[in-house]
Coordinates of C-alpha atoms and ligand atoms in Angstrom, one line a residue:
M1 CA 0.6 23.3 16.5
H2 CA 0.2 21.7 19.9
P3 CA 3.5 21.8 21.8
Y4 CA 3.5 18.0 22.3
I5 CA 3.2 17.5 18.6
A6 CA 6.1 19.9 18.0
K7 CA 8.2 18.2 20.7
T8 CA 7.5 14.7 19.2
L9 CA 8.3 15.8 15.7
D10 CA 11.6 17.2 17.0
T11 CA 12.5 13.9 18.8
V12 CA 11.6 11.8 15.8
Q13 CA 13.5 14.1 13.5
Q14 CA 16.7 13.9 15.6
R15 CA 16.4 10.1 15.9
N16 CA 15.7 9.5 12.2
H17 CA 17.5 12.4 10.5
S18 CA 18.8 10.2 7.7
E19 CA 15.4 9.0 6.7
P20 CA 13.5 11.9 5.1
I21 CA 10.8 9.6 3.7
F22 CA 10.0 8.2 7.1
L23 CA 9.9 11.7 8.6
Q24 CA 7.5 12.8 5.8
A25 CA 5.1 10.0 6.7
V26 CA 5.3 10.7 10.4
S27 CA 4.8 14.4 10.1
E28 CA 1.8 14.0 7.7
V29 CA 0.1 11.9 10.3
I30 CA 0.9 13.7 13.5
K31 CA 0.3 17.2 12.3
T32 CA -3.3 16.3 11.8
L33 CA -3.8 15.1 15.3
N34 CA -4.1 18.6 17.0
P35 CA -7.8 18.4 17.6
I36 CA -7.7 15.2 19.6
L37 CA -4.9 16.2 21.9
E38 CA -7.2 18.7 23.6
E39 CA -9.9 16.1 24.0
H40 CA -7.5 13.3 25.1
P41 CA -4.8 14.6 27.5
E42 CA -3.8 10.9 28.2
I43 CA -2.1 10.9 24.8
E44 CA 0.5 13.2 26.1
D45 CA 0.6 11.7 29.6
L46 CA 1.3 8.3 28.2
N47 CA 3.6 9.7 25.5
L48 CA 1.6 7.8 22.9
L49 CA 2.9 9.8 19.9
E50 CA 6.6 9.1 20.5
R51 CA 5.9 5.5 21.3
M52 CA 4.0 5.1 18.0
C53 CA 6.8 6.5 15.9
E54 CA 9.3 3.9 17.1
P55 CA 9.0 0.4 15.6
E56 CA 8.7 -2.4 18.1
R57 CA 11.5 -4.3 16.3
Q58 CA 13.7 -3.7 13.2
I59 CA 15.4 -6.6 11.6
I60 CA 18.2 -6.2 9.0
F61 CA 19.8 -9.2 7.5
R62 CA 22.2 -10.4 4.9
V63 CA 20.9 -12.4 1.9
V64 CA 23.6 -14.3 -0.1
W65 CA 22.6 -15.9 -3.3
R66 CA 24.2 -17.0 -6.7
G67 CA 22.9 -15.3 -9.8
D68 CA 22.5 -16.8 -13.3
D69 CA 25.8 -15.2 -14.1
G70 CA 27.5 -17.5 -11.6
K71 CA 28.4 -14.6 -9.4
V72 CA 27.7 -14.5 -5.6
H73 CA 25.6 -11.5 -4.6
T74 CA 25.1 -10.0 -1.2
T75 CA 21.8 -8.2 -0.7
R76 CA 20.3 -6.5 2.3
G77 CA 17.0 -7.8 3.6
F78 CA 14.6 -6.0 6.0
R79 CA 11.6 -6.7 8.2
I80 CA 10.1 -3.8 10.2
E81 CA 7.8 -5.1 12.9
F82 CA 6.2 -1.8 13.7
S83 CA 3.2 -2.5 15.9
S84 CA 1.5 -5.6 17.2
V85 CA -1.0 -3.8 19.3
L86 CA -4.0 -4.8 17.1
G87 CA -2.8 -8.2 16.0
P88 CA 0.2 -10.0 14.4
Y89 CA 2.4 -7.7 12.4
K90 CA 0.9 -7.6 8.9
G91 CA 2.2 -6.0 5.7
G92 CA 3.9 -6.7 2.4
L93 CA 7.4 -7.4 1.2
R94 CA 8.9 -5.1 -1.4
F95 CA 11.7 -6.3 -3.7
Q96 CA 13.2 -3.2 -5.4
P97 CA 16.7 -1.9 -5.8
V98 CA 15.9 1.4 -4.1
V99 CA 14.5 -0.2 -0.9
N100 CA 16.3 1.0 2.3
M101 CA 15.6 1.4 6.0
G102 CA 13.7 4.8 5.5
V103 CA 11.4 3.4 2.9
M104 CA 10.7 0.3 5.0
K105 CA 9.9 2.4 8.0
F106 CA 7.7 4.8 6.2
L107 CA 5.7 1.9 4.7
G108 CA 5.5 0.1 8.1
F109 CA 4.3 3.3 9.8
E110 CA 1.6 3.8 7.2
Q111 CA 0.6 0.2 7.5
V112 CA -0.1 0.5 11.2
F113 CA -2.8 3.1 10.6
K114 CA -4.1 1.5 7.5
N115 CA -4.6 -1.8 9.2
S116 CA -6.3 -0.1 12.1
L117 CA -8.8 1.5 9.7
T118 CA -9.8 -1.9 8.4
G119 CA -11.3 -2.6 11.8
L120 CA -9.7 -6.1 11.6
N121 CA -7.2 -7.7 14.0
I122 CA -3.9 -6.9 12.2
G123 CA -0.9 -5.1 13.4
G124 CA 1.5 -3.3 11.1
G125 CA 4.8 -4.4 9.5
K126 CA 6.7 -4.2 6.2
G127 CA 9.8 -5.8 4.7
G128 CA 11.7 -6.4 1.6
A129 CA 15.1 -6.3 0.0
E130 CA 17.1 -4.2 -2.4
F131 CA 16.6 -6.8 -5.2
E132 CA 15.3 -6.3 -8.7
P133 CA 13.1 -9.2 -9.9
Y134 CA 12.5 -7.6 -13.3
G135 CA 14.4 -9.3 -16.1
K136 CA 15.5 -12.2 -13.8
S137 CA 14.9 -15.8 -14.7
D138 CA 12.4 -17.8 -12.6
D139 CA 15.3 -19.9 -11.2
E140 CA 17.2 -16.9 -10.1
V141 CA 14.2 -15.4 -8.4
M142 CA 13.6 -18.7 -6.7
R143 CA 17.2 -18.9 -5.4
F144 CA 16.9 -15.3 -4.1
C145 CA 13.6 -16.0 -2.3
Q146 CA 15.0 -19.2 -0.7
A147 CA 18.0 -17.3 0.6
F148 CA 15.8 -14.4 1.9
M149 CA 13.5 -16.8 3.7
S150 CA 16.4 -18.7 5.2
E151 CA 16.7 -15.8 7.6
L152 CA 13.2 -14.4 7.7
Y153 CA 11.5 -17.7 8.7
R154 CA 12.7 -17.3 12.3
H155 CA 10.9 -14.0 12.7
I156 CA 7.5 -14.8 11.2
G157 CA 4.5 -17.1 11.9
Q158 CA 0.7 -17.0 11.5
Q159 CA 0.3 -15.5 15.0
R160 CA 3.4 -13.5 14.9
D161 CA 4.2 -11.8 11.6
V162 CA 2.4 -12.4 8.4
P163 CA 4.1 -11.0 5.2
A164 CA 2.4 -10.6 1.8
G165 CA 3.4 -9.1 -1.5
D166 CA 4.1 -5.5 -2.5
M167 CA 6.1 -4.1 -5.4
G168 CA 8.2 -6.8 -7.0
V169 CA 6.6 -9.6 -4.9
G170 CA 3.6 -11.4 -6.5
A171 CA 2.2 -14.9 -6.4
R172 CA 5.4 -16.4 -7.9
E173 CA 7.7 -14.9 -5.2
I174 CA 5.2 -15.8 -2.4
G175 CA 5.2 -19.4 -3.7
Y176 CA 9.0 -19.7 -3.5
L177 CA 9.1 -18.0 -0.1
F178 CA 6.3 -20.2 1.3
G179 CA 8.0 -23.4 -0.1
Q180 CA 11.2 -22.5 1.7
Y181 CA 9.4 -21.6 5.0
K182 CA 7.7 -25.0 4.8
R183 CA 11.0 -26.8 4.2
L184 CA 12.7 -25.0 7.1
T185 CA 9.9 -25.4 9.7
N186 CA 8.5 -28.7 8.5
R187 CA 5.0 -27.1 8.9
Y188 CA 2.3 -26.4 6.4
E189 CA 1.4 -23.2 8.1
M190 CA -1.1 -21.8 5.6
G191 CA -1.7 -18.5 7.3
V192 CA 1.9 -17.5 7.6
M193 CA 1.7 -15.6 4.4
T194 CA -1.0 -14.0 2.2
G195 CA -1.2 -13.3 -1.5
K196 CA -0.8 -17.0 -2.1
S197 CA -1.9 -18.5 -5.3
V198 CA -5.6 -19.4 -5.3
S199 CA -4.8 -23.1 -6.1
W200 CA -3.0 -23.7 -2.7
G201 CA -4.5 -21.5 -0.1
G202 CA -4.8 -18.0 -1.5
S203 CA -8.1 -16.0 -1.5
L204 CA -10.1 -15.2 -4.6
A205 CA -10.2 -11.5 -5.2
R206 CA -7.0 -10.8 -3.3
I207 CA -5.2 -9.8 -6.5
E208 CA -8.1 -7.4 -7.4
A209 CA -8.6 -6.2 -3.9
T210 CA -6.4 -3.1 -3.6
G211 CA -7.4 -1.6 -7.0
Y212 CA -11.1 -2.4 -6.5
G213 CA -11.0 -1.0 -3.0
V214 CA -9.6 2.3 -4.3
I215 CA -12.6 2.6 -6.6
Y216 CA -15.1 1.6 -3.9
F217 CA -13.6 4.4 -1.7
T218 CA -13.9 6.8 -4.7
Q219 CA -17.5 5.9 -5.2
E220 CA -18.2 6.8 -1.6
M221 CA -16.5 10.2 -1.9
L222 CA -18.5 10.9 -5.1
K223 CA -21.8 9.7 -3.7
L224 CA -21.7 12.3 -0.9
R225 CA -21.5 15.0 -3.7
G226 CA -24.3 13.3 -5.6
D227 CA -21.9 12.2 -8.3
S228 CA -20.5 8.9 -9.7
V229 CA -17.6 7.7 -11.8
E230 CA -19.7 7.1 -14.8
G231 CA -18.6 9.0 -17.9
K232 CA -15.6 10.5 -16.2
R233 CA -12.2 10.8 -18.0
V234 CA -9.6 9.1 -16.0
I235 CA -5.8 8.7 -15.8
V236 CA -4.0 6.2 -13.7
S237 CA -0.2 6.0 -13.0
G238 CA 1.3 2.5 -12.7
A239 CA 0.8 -0.7 -14.5
G240 CA 1.0 -3.2 -11.6
N241 CA -1.8 -5.0 -9.7
V242 CA -3.2 -1.9 -8.1
A243 CA -3.3 0.2 -11.3
T244 CA -4.6 -2.7 -13.4
Y245 CA -7.5 -3.6 -11.2
A246 CA -8.4 0.1 -10.5
M247 CA -8.6 0.5 -14.3
K248 CA -10.7 -2.6 -14.7
K249 CA -13.2 -1.5 -12.1
L250 CA -13.4 2.0 -13.4
T251 CA -14.0 0.7 -17.0
D252 CA -16.7 -1.8 -15.7
L253 CA -18.4 1.2 -14.0
G254 CA -18.5 3.2 -17.1
A255 CA -15.6 5.6 -16.7
K256 CA -13.1 6.1 -19.5
V257 CA -9.4 5.4 -18.7
I258 CA -7.5 7.3 -21.3
A259 CA -3.9 7.0 -19.9
C260 CA -1.7 5.0 -17.7
S261 CA 2.1 4.8 -17.2
D262 CA 5.0 2.8 -15.9
I263 CA 8.7 3.6 -15.2
T264 CA 9.4 3.9 -18.9
G265 CA 6.7 6.4 -19.9
T266 CA 3.0 7.2 -20.5
L267 CA 0.5 5.4 -22.6
Y268 CA -2.4 7.4 -24.1
H269 CA -5.3 5.7 -25.8
E270 CA -8.3 8.0 -26.6
D271 CA -10.6 5.0 -27.1
G272 CA -10.0 3.8 -23.6
I273 CA -7.1 1.6 -22.3
D274 CA -7.7 -2.1 -23.1
V275 CA -7.1 -3.4 -19.5
G276 CA -6.8 -7.0 -20.8
V277 CA -3.7 -6.2 -22.7
I278 CA -2.1 -4.3 -19.7
K279 CA -2.9 -7.2 -17.5
H280 CA -1.3 -9.7 -19.9
L281 CA 1.8 -7.6 -20.3
A282 CA 2.2 -7.3 -16.5
E283 CA 1.2 -10.8 -15.4
V284 CA 2.2 -13.1 -18.2
E285 CA 4.7 -11.4 -20.6
R286 CA 6.4 -9.3 -17.8
K287 CA 6.9 -6.5 -20.4
H288 CA 6.8 -2.7 -20.1
I289 CA 3.6 -1.0 -21.4
S290 CA 5.2 0.4 -24.6
A291 CA 4.5 -3.1 -26.0
Y292 CA 0.8 -2.2 -25.8
C293 CA 1.1 -0.2 -29.1
E294 CA 2.0 -3.3 -31.0
R295 CA -1.6 -4.5 -30.3
H296 CA -3.4 -1.1 -30.5
H297 CA -1.9 1.0 -33.3
D298 CA -4.0 4.0 -32.5
A299 CA -2.5 4.3 -28.9
V300 CA 0.5 6.6 -28.4
F301 CA 3.4 6.0 -26.0
H302 CA 5.4 9.0 -24.7
E303 CA 8.8 7.8 -23.5
G304 CA 10.0 9.2 -20.2
K305 CA 6.9 11.3 -19.6
K306 CA 4.8 11.3 -16.5
V307 CA 1.0 10.8 -16.9
W308 CA -0.1 13.9 -15.0
G309 CA 0.0 16.2 -18.0
V310 CA -3.0 14.4 -19.6
P311 CA -6.2 16.5 -18.9
C312 CA -8.8 14.5 -16.9
D313 CA -11.6 14.6 -14.4
M314 CA -10.1 12.0 -12.0
A315 CA -6.5 10.8 -11.3
F316 CA -5.3 7.7 -9.5
P317 CA -1.7 7.6 -8.5
C318 CA -1.1 3.8 -8.3
A319 CA 2.7 3.6 -8.9
T320 CA 4.9 4.6 -6.0
Q321 CA 5.7 7.1 -3.2
N322 CA 6.2 10.8 -4.1
E323 CA 5.4 10.3 -7.7
L324 CA 3.0 13.3 -7.9
E325 CA 4.7 16.6 -6.9
G326 CA 3.5 20.1 -6.4
D327 CA 3.9 21.2 -10.1
D328 CA 2.1 18.0 -11.2
A329 CA -0.8 18.8 -8.9
K330 CA -1.0 22.4 -10.2
E331 CA -1.1 21.1 -13.8
L332 CA -3.9 18.6 -12.9
V333 CA -5.9 21.3 -11.2
D334 CA -5.4 23.8 -14.1
N335 CA -6.7 21.1 -16.4
G336 CA -9.9 20.7 -14.5
L337 CA -9.3 17.8 -12.1
Q338 CA -12.2 17.0 -9.7
L339 CA -10.9 14.0 -7.7
I340 CA -7.7 12.3 -6.8
C341 CA -7.6 9.0 -5.0
E342 CA -4.3 7.3 -3.9
G343 CA -3.7 3.6 -4.8
A344 CA 0.0 3.6 -4.1
N345 CA 1.4 4.4 -0.6
M346 CA 2.1 8.1 -0.1
P347 CA 2.2 8.9 -3.9
C348 CA 1.5 12.6 -3.4
T349 CA 4.1 14.9 -1.9
P350 CA 3.0 17.3 0.9
E351 CA 3.2 20.2 -1.6
A352 CA 0.8 18.3 -4.0
I353 CA -1.7 17.6 -1.2
E354 CA -1.6 21.3 -0.3
V355 CA -2.4 22.3 -3.9
F356 CA -5.4 19.8 -3.9
R357 CA -6.6 21.1 -0.6
E358 CA -6.5 24.7 -1.6
A359 CA -8.4 24.0 -4.8
G360 CA -11.1 22.0 -3.0
I361 CA -10.4 18.8 -4.9
L362 CA -11.7 15.6 -3.4
Y363 CA -8.7 13.7 -2.1
G364 CA -8.7 10.1 -1.0
P365 CA -5.6 9.4 1.2
A366 CA -3.8 6.1 0.6
K367 CA -4.0 4.7 4.1
A368 CA -7.8 4.6 3.8
A369 CA -8.3 4.2 0.0
N370 CA -5.8 1.4 -0.6
A371 CA -6.6 -0.6 2.6
G372 CA -8.7 -3.1 0.5
G373 CA -5.6 -5.2 -0.3
V374 CA -4.5 -5.8 3.3
A375 CA -8.2 -6.2 4.3
V376 CA -8.6 -9.1 1.9
S377 CA -5.3 -10.5 3.2
A378 CA -6.9 -10.7 6.6
L379 CA -9.9 -12.4 5.0
E380 CA -7.4 -14.8 3.4
M381 CA -6.0 -15.5 7.0
Q382 CA -9.6 -16.0 8.2
Q383 CA -10.3 -18.5 5.4
N384 CA -7.1 -20.4 6.1
A385 CA -7.8 -20.6 9.8
G386 CA -11.3 -22.0 9.2
L387 CA -10.2 -24.2 6.4
E388 CA -12.7 -22.4 4.2
R389 CA -12.7 -21.2 0.6
W390 CA -15.0 -18.3 -0.1
T391 CA -16.4 -17.5 -3.5
F392 CA -15.2 -14.4 -5.4
Q393 CA -18.6 -12.7 -4.7
Q394 CA -18.4 -13.4 -1.0
V395 CA -14.9 -11.8 -0.8
D396 CA -15.8 -8.9 -3.0
E397 CA -19.0 -8.2 -1.0
E398 CA -17.0 -8.2 2.3
L399 CA -14.4 -5.9 0.7
Q400 CA -17.2 -3.5 -0.3
R401 CA -18.5 -3.5 3.3
I402 CA -15.0 -2.9 4.7
M403 CA -14.3 0.0 2.3
H404 CA -17.7 1.5 3.2
R405 CA -16.9 1.3 7.0
I406 CA -13.5 2.8 6.4
F407 CA -15.0 5.7 4.5
E408 CA -17.6 6.2 7.2
Q409 CA -14.9 6.4 9.9
C410 CA -12.9 8.9 7.8
A411 CA -16.0 11.0 7.1
D412 CA -17.2 10.9 10.8
C413 CA -13.8 11.9 12.1
A414 CA -13.4 14.6 9.5
N415 CA -16.8 16.1 10.5
K416 CA -16.1 15.8 14.2
Y417 CA -12.5 17.0 14.4
A418 CA -11.6 18.7 11.2
T419 CA -13.7 19.9 8.2
P420 CA -16.2 17.9 6.1
E421 CA -14.5 16.0 3.3
D422 CA -11.0 16.4 4.9
Y423 CA -10.5 12.6 4.5
M424 CA -6.8 12.9 5.2
A425 CA -7.4 14.3 8.7
G426 CA -10.3 11.8 9.1
A427 CA -8.2 8.8 8.2
N428 CA -5.3 9.8 10.4
I429 CA -7.5 10.5 13.4
A430 CA -9.6 7.4 13.1
G431 CA -6.6 5.1 12.5
F432 CA -4.8 6.7 15.4
L433 CA -7.7 6.5 17.9
R434 CA -8.0 2.7 17.6
V435 CA -4.3 2.1 17.9
G436 CA -4.0 4.5 20.8
Q437 CA -6.9 3.0 22.7
A438 CA -5.4 -0.5 22.3
M439 CA -2.0 0.7 23.4
I440 CA -3.5 2.2 26.6
S441 CA -5.2 -1.1 27.4
H442 CA -2.0 -3.1 27.0
G443 CA -0.1 -0.9 29.5
L444 CA 3.4 0.5 29.2
I445 CA 5.1 -1.8 26.8
Ligands
2IT501 O1 0.7 -1.7 1.1 C1 -0.1 -2.7 1.4 O2 -1.1 -2.5 2.1 C2 0.3 -4.0 1.0 N1 1.3 -4.2 0.3 C3 -0.6 -5.2 1.3 C4 -0.1 -5.9 2.6 C5 -0.8 -7.2 2.9 O3 -0.4 -7.7 4.0 O4 -1.6 -7.7 2.2

């Protein structure tokens, strides 16, 4: 390891010792940067690595709201404005009880490199709150969103910081947040948020974009090996937007999705998962996937079980960080896995990635493979700024072009600086180079 990398890791470790998840994200990126440090001594001269590991601004705030139970709750809200070197801070809001500063910072850090890879003008940020929307009434969610925005509104703006959804934040929450922003600022600032409902400024294909993008990236990886997704047996973890639309695209392309999962367990359906039912459960009924078996009696639900034990050709972790560990990876490889592509942010642990690497499994890293969501968010901003409304096909074609470009950058950097098909190193290096060059142009700030 280059001594400058070791020194930076040490500094970041000391400064953030209570945030192991953030340290994991940082070390995964900077350990792959060895080859470019020789070629670019200015990285060390200008201390770019350490500067990149420190968010530009970290906002923590109190959110006070009254629940349906009549009780007053105090929740912690966050917005990490990580880097504005390529554009306004851009990244989602996550509402989940386990959210904390380390999680926010890891997601913000990943977002910087992901957004860089899109080639679009978006900086990196992330936010959220330790709030559980599941099982809450619409009214309660609305009151929480209004309370959350009562502080957040002073930090965001269409040229400043543009939040979107993430886990626990969908079109419903974005609507309540936007309504409160409009009330507080007395401005209909359409581009201040993305992931809006299509009826009032949202983009067609935004909801599909992350999942579809993951599969477009997968197609690119397979194409280089003269292969395709057709006829493959597939498992997907998660039952949210990313998983649902990854499953839909896979099914449309002739793959067979035999299992998916959520926090309650794994659903197995040998005939192929009926994505329409999963979508309805997630988006309309807001129910866990065990309810799927009421409609398909030949499907089986395994309570409390992870999906990784189901033998398959391809696996798509689309649920959450560190959901796939070293032992899961070994089991997948032993069962004949050929490809893994990440829909969630950092779903594979470092041990799991090492297992895949040693076995020569095709591995699509999240910051490249799941960048389609934020890319279409930027297209939503573009439509809002031009008072335009693109068709589904226009957005989808642009998404495919963007995913193709992302893949090419990853492949080129892998070939040039690492080894062919090392898309993890390729993504980190390509993402880093664009951010680094812009930082150098902006001087010491
Ligand atoms: O993880 C992600 O890339 C997102 N949650 C999407 C962020 C966005 O601004 O659309």
